[in-house]
Amino acid sequence: MKSKIAFMLFILGLAVAAPYFIKGPDGKPLMSSDSEPELLSTEQTRQTYYKWQDSKGVWHFGDEVPEGVVAQAVGVDTAANVIQSVKVAAREETTEKKRQQEPEANAPGLPMTVNPADIPKLLDDAKGVQALVDQHKKDIDQAR
């Protein structure tokens, strides 16, 4: 059974890889990974924009510079990922936050939906329900 599965996986791998090696009518492989150059940075993916600051200190951005304004030219490659990574907090800071979030010693260990003072009443109510169910069962057995 294992050999059949291994053989089928081998055949599947060959079927996936074959188009990369089999020549088509034009003499080139049927499939190739030529799509990569489209993703690379080229002159067409590079753009320039201008930024300038007004008299109030507000920054403005645009494709064209207004008259009488000193602007800085900024080049951007639109094919590049310009998002900065998120900085991971140091391990010591996370342990300190955990210490701050720990519950107080006098608080109960687990959050409860029932007040602990009401638990004896709940137990009495449960015993009453059990007695009622037992009585119904007894009545049904007598009716047979």
PDB file of C-alpha atoms in Angstrom:
ATOM      1  CA  MET A   1       0.000   0.000   0.000  1.00  0.00           C
ATOM      2  CA  LYS A   2       2.817   2.413   0.895  1.00  0.00           C
ATOM      3  CA  SER A   3       4.630   1.664  -2.335  1.00  0.00           C
ATOM      4  CA  LYS A   4       1.481   2.429  -4.358  1.00  0.00           C
ATOM      5  CA  ILE A   5       1.099   5.785  -2.630  1.00  0.00           C
ATOM      6  CA  ALA A   6       4.777   6.599  -3.132  1.00  0.00           C
ATOM      7  CA  PHE A   7       4.525   5.631  -6.807  1.00  0.00           C
ATOM      8  CA  MET A   8       1.438   7.829  -7.291  1.00  0.00           C
ATOM      9  CA  LEU A   9       3.175  10.789  -5.626  1.00  0.00           C
ATOM     10  CA  PHE A  10       6.177  10.276  -7.900  1.00  0.00           C
ATOM     11  CA  ILE A  11       3.918  10.222 -10.984  1.00  0.00           C
ATOM     12  CA  LEU A  12       2.134  13.361  -9.737  1.00  0.00           C
ATOM     13  CA  GLY A  13       5.481  15.132  -9.316  1.00  0.00           C
ATOM     14  CA  LEU A  14       6.475  14.164 -12.844  1.00  0.00           C
ATOM     15  CA  ALA A  15       3.154  15.443 -14.204  1.00  0.00           C
ATOM     16  CA  VAL A  16       3.663  18.798 -12.498  1.00  0.00           C
ATOM     17  CA  ALA A  17       7.291  19.171 -13.623  1.00  0.00           C
ATOM     18  CA  ALA A  18       6.906  17.835 -17.187  1.00  0.00           C
ATOM     19  CA  PRO A  19       5.598  21.049 -18.835  1.00  0.00           C
ATOM     20  CA  TYR A  20       8.771  22.835 -17.751  1.00  0.00           C
ATOM     21  CA  PHE A  21      10.881  20.371 -19.783  1.00  0.00           C
ATOM     22  CA  ILE A  22       8.652  19.351 -22.724  1.00  0.00           C
ATOM     23  CA  LYS A  23       9.311  21.508 -25.790  1.00  0.00           C
ATOM     24  CA  GLY A  24       6.370  23.158 -27.538  1.00  0.00           C
ATOM     25  CA  PRO A  25       5.947  23.807 -31.308  1.00  0.00           C
ATOM     26  CA  ASP A  26       8.162  26.898 -31.104  1.00  0.00           C
ATOM     27  CA  GLY A  27      11.015  24.961 -29.466  1.00  0.00           C
ATOM     28  CA  LYS A  28      10.588  26.593 -26.052  1.00  0.00           C
ATOM     29  CA  PRO A  29       9.305  24.743 -22.963  1.00  0.00           C
ATOM     30  CA  LEU A  30       5.517  24.694 -22.617  1.00  0.00           C
ATOM     31  CA  MET A  31       5.796  26.472 -19.247  1.00  0.00           C
ATOM     32  CA  SER A  32       8.496  28.698 -17.843  1.00  0.00           C
ATOM     33  CA  SER A  33       8.949  31.099 -14.975  1.00  0.00           C
ATOM     34  CA  ASP A  34       9.360  34.155 -17.213  1.00  0.00           C
ATOM     35  CA  SER A  35       6.775  36.121 -15.232  1.00  0.00           C
ATOM     36  CA  GLU A  36       9.429  37.267 -12.737  1.00  0.00           C
ATOM     37  CA  PRO A  37      10.889  40.131 -14.840  1.00  0.00           C
ATOM     38  CA  GLU A  38       7.490  41.846 -14.840  1.00  0.00           C
ATOM     39  CA  LEU A  39       7.646  42.095 -11.052  1.00  0.00           C
ATOM     40  CA  LEU A  40      11.145  43.531 -10.904  1.00  0.00           C
ATOM     41  CA  SER A  41      11.898  47.213 -10.578  1.00  0.00           C
ATOM     42  CA  THR A  42      12.217  49.078 -13.891  1.00  0.00           C
ATOM     43  CA  GLU A  43      12.221  52.687 -15.029  1.00  0.00           C
ATOM     44  CA  GLN A  44       8.468  52.456 -15.624  1.00  0.00           C
ATOM     45  CA  THR A  45       7.835  51.536 -11.972  1.00  0.00           C
ATOM     46  CA  ARG A  46       9.798  54.510 -10.634  1.00  0.00           C
ATOM     47  CA  GLN A  47       7.916  57.754 -10.020  1.00  0.00           C
ATOM     48  CA  THR A  48       8.898  61.164  -8.730  1.00  0.00           C
ATOM     49  CA  TYR A  49       6.725  63.343  -6.533  1.00  0.00           C
ATOM     50  CA  TYR A  50       7.417  66.652  -4.837  1.00  0.00           C
ATOM     51  CA  LYS A  51       6.939  67.729  -1.250  1.00  0.00           C
ATOM     52  CA  TRP A  52       6.962  71.213   0.203  1.00  0.00           C
ATOM     53  CA  GLN A  53       6.073  72.971   3.433  1.00  0.00           C
ATOM     54  CA  ASP A  54       3.785  75.997   3.563  1.00  0.00           C
ATOM     55  CA  SER A  55       4.065  79.028   5.849  1.00  0.00           C
ATOM     56  CA  LYS A  56       1.986  77.296   8.556  1.00  0.00           C
ATOM     57  CA  GLY A  57       4.320  74.287   8.658  1.00  0.00           C
ATOM     58  CA  VAL A  58       1.945  71.884   6.883  1.00  0.00           C
ATOM     59  CA  TRP A  59       3.542  69.478   4.410  1.00  0.00           C
ATOM     60  CA  HIS A  60       2.031  69.130   0.944  1.00  0.00           C
ATOM     61  CA  PHE A  61       2.687  66.488  -1.704  1.00  0.00           C
ATOM     62  CA  GLY A  62       2.038  66.587  -5.429  1.00  0.00           C
ATOM     63  CA  ASP A  63       3.109  65.716  -8.955  1.00  0.00           C
ATOM     64  CA  GLU A  64       3.713  69.360  -9.853  1.00  0.00           C
ATOM     65  CA  VAL A  65       5.374  72.151  -7.886  1.00  0.00           C
ATOM     66  CA  PRO A  66       3.365  75.367  -7.380  1.00  0.00           C
ATOM     67  CA  GLU A  67       5.041  78.611  -8.426  1.00  0.00           C
ATOM     68  CA  GLY A  68       7.134  80.368  -5.812  1.00  0.00           C
ATOM     69  CA  VAL A  69       7.603  77.276  -3.649  1.00  0.00           C
ATOM     70  CA  VAL A  70      10.834  75.465  -2.903  1.00  0.00           C
ATOM     71  CA  ALA A  71      10.074  71.748  -3.154  1.00  0.00           C
ATOM     72  CA  GLN A  72      12.042  68.576  -2.644  1.00  0.00           C
ATOM     73  CA  ALA A  73      11.931  65.876  -5.303  1.00  0.00           C
ATOM     74  CA  VAL A  74      11.396  62.373  -3.917  1.00  0.00           C
ATOM     75  CA  GLY A  75      11.822  59.229  -6.016  1.00  0.00           C
ATOM     76  CA  VAL A  76       9.655  56.210  -5.270  1.00  0.00           C
ATOM     77  CA  ASP A  77       9.774  52.721  -6.733  1.00  0.00           C
ATOM     78  CA  THR A  78       6.168  51.514  -6.901  1.00  0.00           C
ATOM     79  CA  ALA A  79       7.296  47.902  -7.334  1.00  0.00           C
ATOM     80  CA  ALA A  80       9.063  47.936  -3.961  1.00  0.00           C
ATOM     81  CA  ASN A  81       7.495  47.298  -0.605  1.00  0.00           C
ATOM     82  CA  VAL A  82       7.900  50.544   1.301  1.00  0.00           C
ATOM     83  CA  ILE A  83       6.037  49.506   4.440  1.00  0.00           C
ATOM     84  CA  GLN A  84       8.310  49.266   7.436  1.00  0.00           C
ATOM     85  CA  SER A  85       8.129  46.212   9.621  1.00  0.00           C
ATOM     86  CA  VAL A  86       6.516  46.311  13.038  1.00  0.00           C
ATOM     87  CA  LYS A  87       8.968  46.600  15.886  1.00  0.00           C
ATOM     88  CA  VAL A  88       8.667  43.783  18.394  1.00  0.00           C
ATOM     89  CA  ALA A  89       8.657  44.837  22.032  1.00  0.00           C
ATOM     90  CA  ALA A  90      11.510  43.665  24.192  1.00  0.00           C
ATOM     91  CA  ARG A  91      10.906  40.534  26.231  1.00  0.00           C
ATOM     92  CA  GLU A  92      11.384  42.370  29.537  1.00  0.00           C
ATOM     93  CA  GLU A  93       8.576  44.811  28.747  1.00  0.00           C
ATOM     94  CA  THR A  94       6.088  42.017  28.103  1.00  0.00           C
ATOM     95  CA  THR A  95       6.881  40.296  31.406  1.00  0.00           C
ATOM     96  CA  GLU A  96       6.435  43.601  33.221  1.00  0.00           C
ATOM     97  CA  LYS A  97       3.021  44.079  31.586  1.00  0.00           C
ATOM     98  CA  LYS A  98       2.035  40.565  32.662  1.00  0.00           C
ATOM     99  CA  ARG A  99       2.930  41.399  36.238  1.00  0.00           C
ATOM    100  CA  GLN A 100       0.723  44.482  36.075  1.00  0.00           C
ATOM    101  CA  GLN A 101      -2.179  42.459  34.673  1.00  0.00           C
ATOM    102  CA  GLU A 102      -2.048  39.709  37.311  1.00  0.00           C
ATOM    103  CA  PRO A 103      -5.140  39.656  39.572  1.00  0.00           C
ATOM    104  CA  GLU A 104      -4.932  40.740  43.167  1.00  0.00           C
ATOM    105  CA  ALA A 105      -4.331  38.075  45.801  1.00  0.00           C
ATOM    106  CA  ASN A 106      -7.744  38.552  47.465  1.00  0.00           C
ATOM    107  CA  ALA A 107      -9.667  38.273  44.170  1.00  0.00           C
ATOM    108  CA  PRO A 108     -10.981  34.828  43.178  1.00  0.00           C
ATOM    109  CA  GLY A 109      -8.742  32.864  40.823  1.00  0.00           C
ATOM    110  CA  LEU A 110     -11.369  32.378  38.121  1.00  0.00           C
ATOM    111  CA  PRO A 111     -14.113  34.709  37.002  1.00  0.00           C
ATOM    112  CA  MET A 112     -17.474  33.409  38.158  1.00  0.00           C
ATOM    113  CA  THR A 113     -20.960  34.063  36.847  1.00  0.00           C
ATOM    114  CA  VAL A 114     -22.545  33.198  40.181  1.00  0.00           C
ATOM    115  CA  ASN A 115     -21.910  34.883  43.483  1.00  0.00           C
ATOM    116  CA  PRO A 116     -20.186  32.347  45.778  1.00  0.00           C
ATOM    117  CA  ALA A 117     -22.643  33.250  48.572  1.00  0.00           C
ATOM    118  CA  ASP A 118     -25.556  32.017  46.386  1.00  0.00           C
ATOM    119  CA  ILE A 119     -24.076  28.555  45.772  1.00  0.00           C
ATOM    120  CA  PRO A 120     -25.800  26.817  48.759  1.00  0.00           C
ATOM    121  CA  LYS A 121     -29.203  28.092  47.529  1.00  0.00           C
ATOM    122  CA  LEU A 122     -28.416  26.812  44.013  1.00  0.00           C
ATOM    123  CA  LEU A 123     -27.571  23.382  45.418  1.00  0.00           C
ATOM    124  CA  ASP A 124     -30.868  23.294  47.338  1.00  0.00           C
ATOM    125  CA  ASP A 125     -32.754  24.280  44.169  1.00  0.00           C
ATOM    126  CA  ALA A 126     -30.980  21.521  42.210  1.00  0.00           C
ATOM    127  CA  LYS A 127     -31.940  18.968  44.882  1.00  0.00           C
ATOM    128  CA  GLY A 128     -35.551  20.161  44.659  1.00  0.00           C
ATOM    129  CA  VAL A 129     -35.547  19.721  40.870  1.00  0.00           C
ATOM    130  CA  GLN A 130     -34.064  16.232  41.266  1.00  0.00           C
ATOM    131  CA  ALA A 131     -36.803  15.325  43.760  1.00  0.00           C
ATOM    132  CA  LEU A 132     -39.433  16.592  41.306  1.00  0.00           C
ATOM    133  CA  VAL A 133     -37.959  14.495  38.460  1.00  0.00           C
ATOM    134  CA  ASP A 134     -37.816  11.433  40.717  1.00  0.00           C
ATOM    135  CA  GLN A 135     -41.494  11.948  41.647  1.00  0.00           C
ATOM    136  CA  HIS A 136     -42.490  12.192  37.952  1.00  0.00           C
ATOM    137  CA  LYS A 137     -40.583   8.992  37.214  1.00  0.00           C
ATOM    138  CA  LYS A 138     -42.293   7.262  40.109  1.00  0.00           C
ATOM    139  CA  ASP A 139     -45.736   8.402  38.859  1.00  0.00           C
ATOM    140  CA  ILE A 140     -44.974   7.158  35.324  1.00  0.00           C
ATOM    141  CA  ASP A 141     -43.805   3.777  36.636  1.00  0.00           C
ATOM    142  CA  GLN A 142     -47.015   3.384  38.689  1.00  0.00           C
ATOM    143  CA  ALA A 143     -49.194   4.268  35.680  1.00  0.00           C
ATOM    144  CA  ARG A 144     -47.813   1.335  33.665  1.00  0.00           C
TER     145      ARG A 144
END
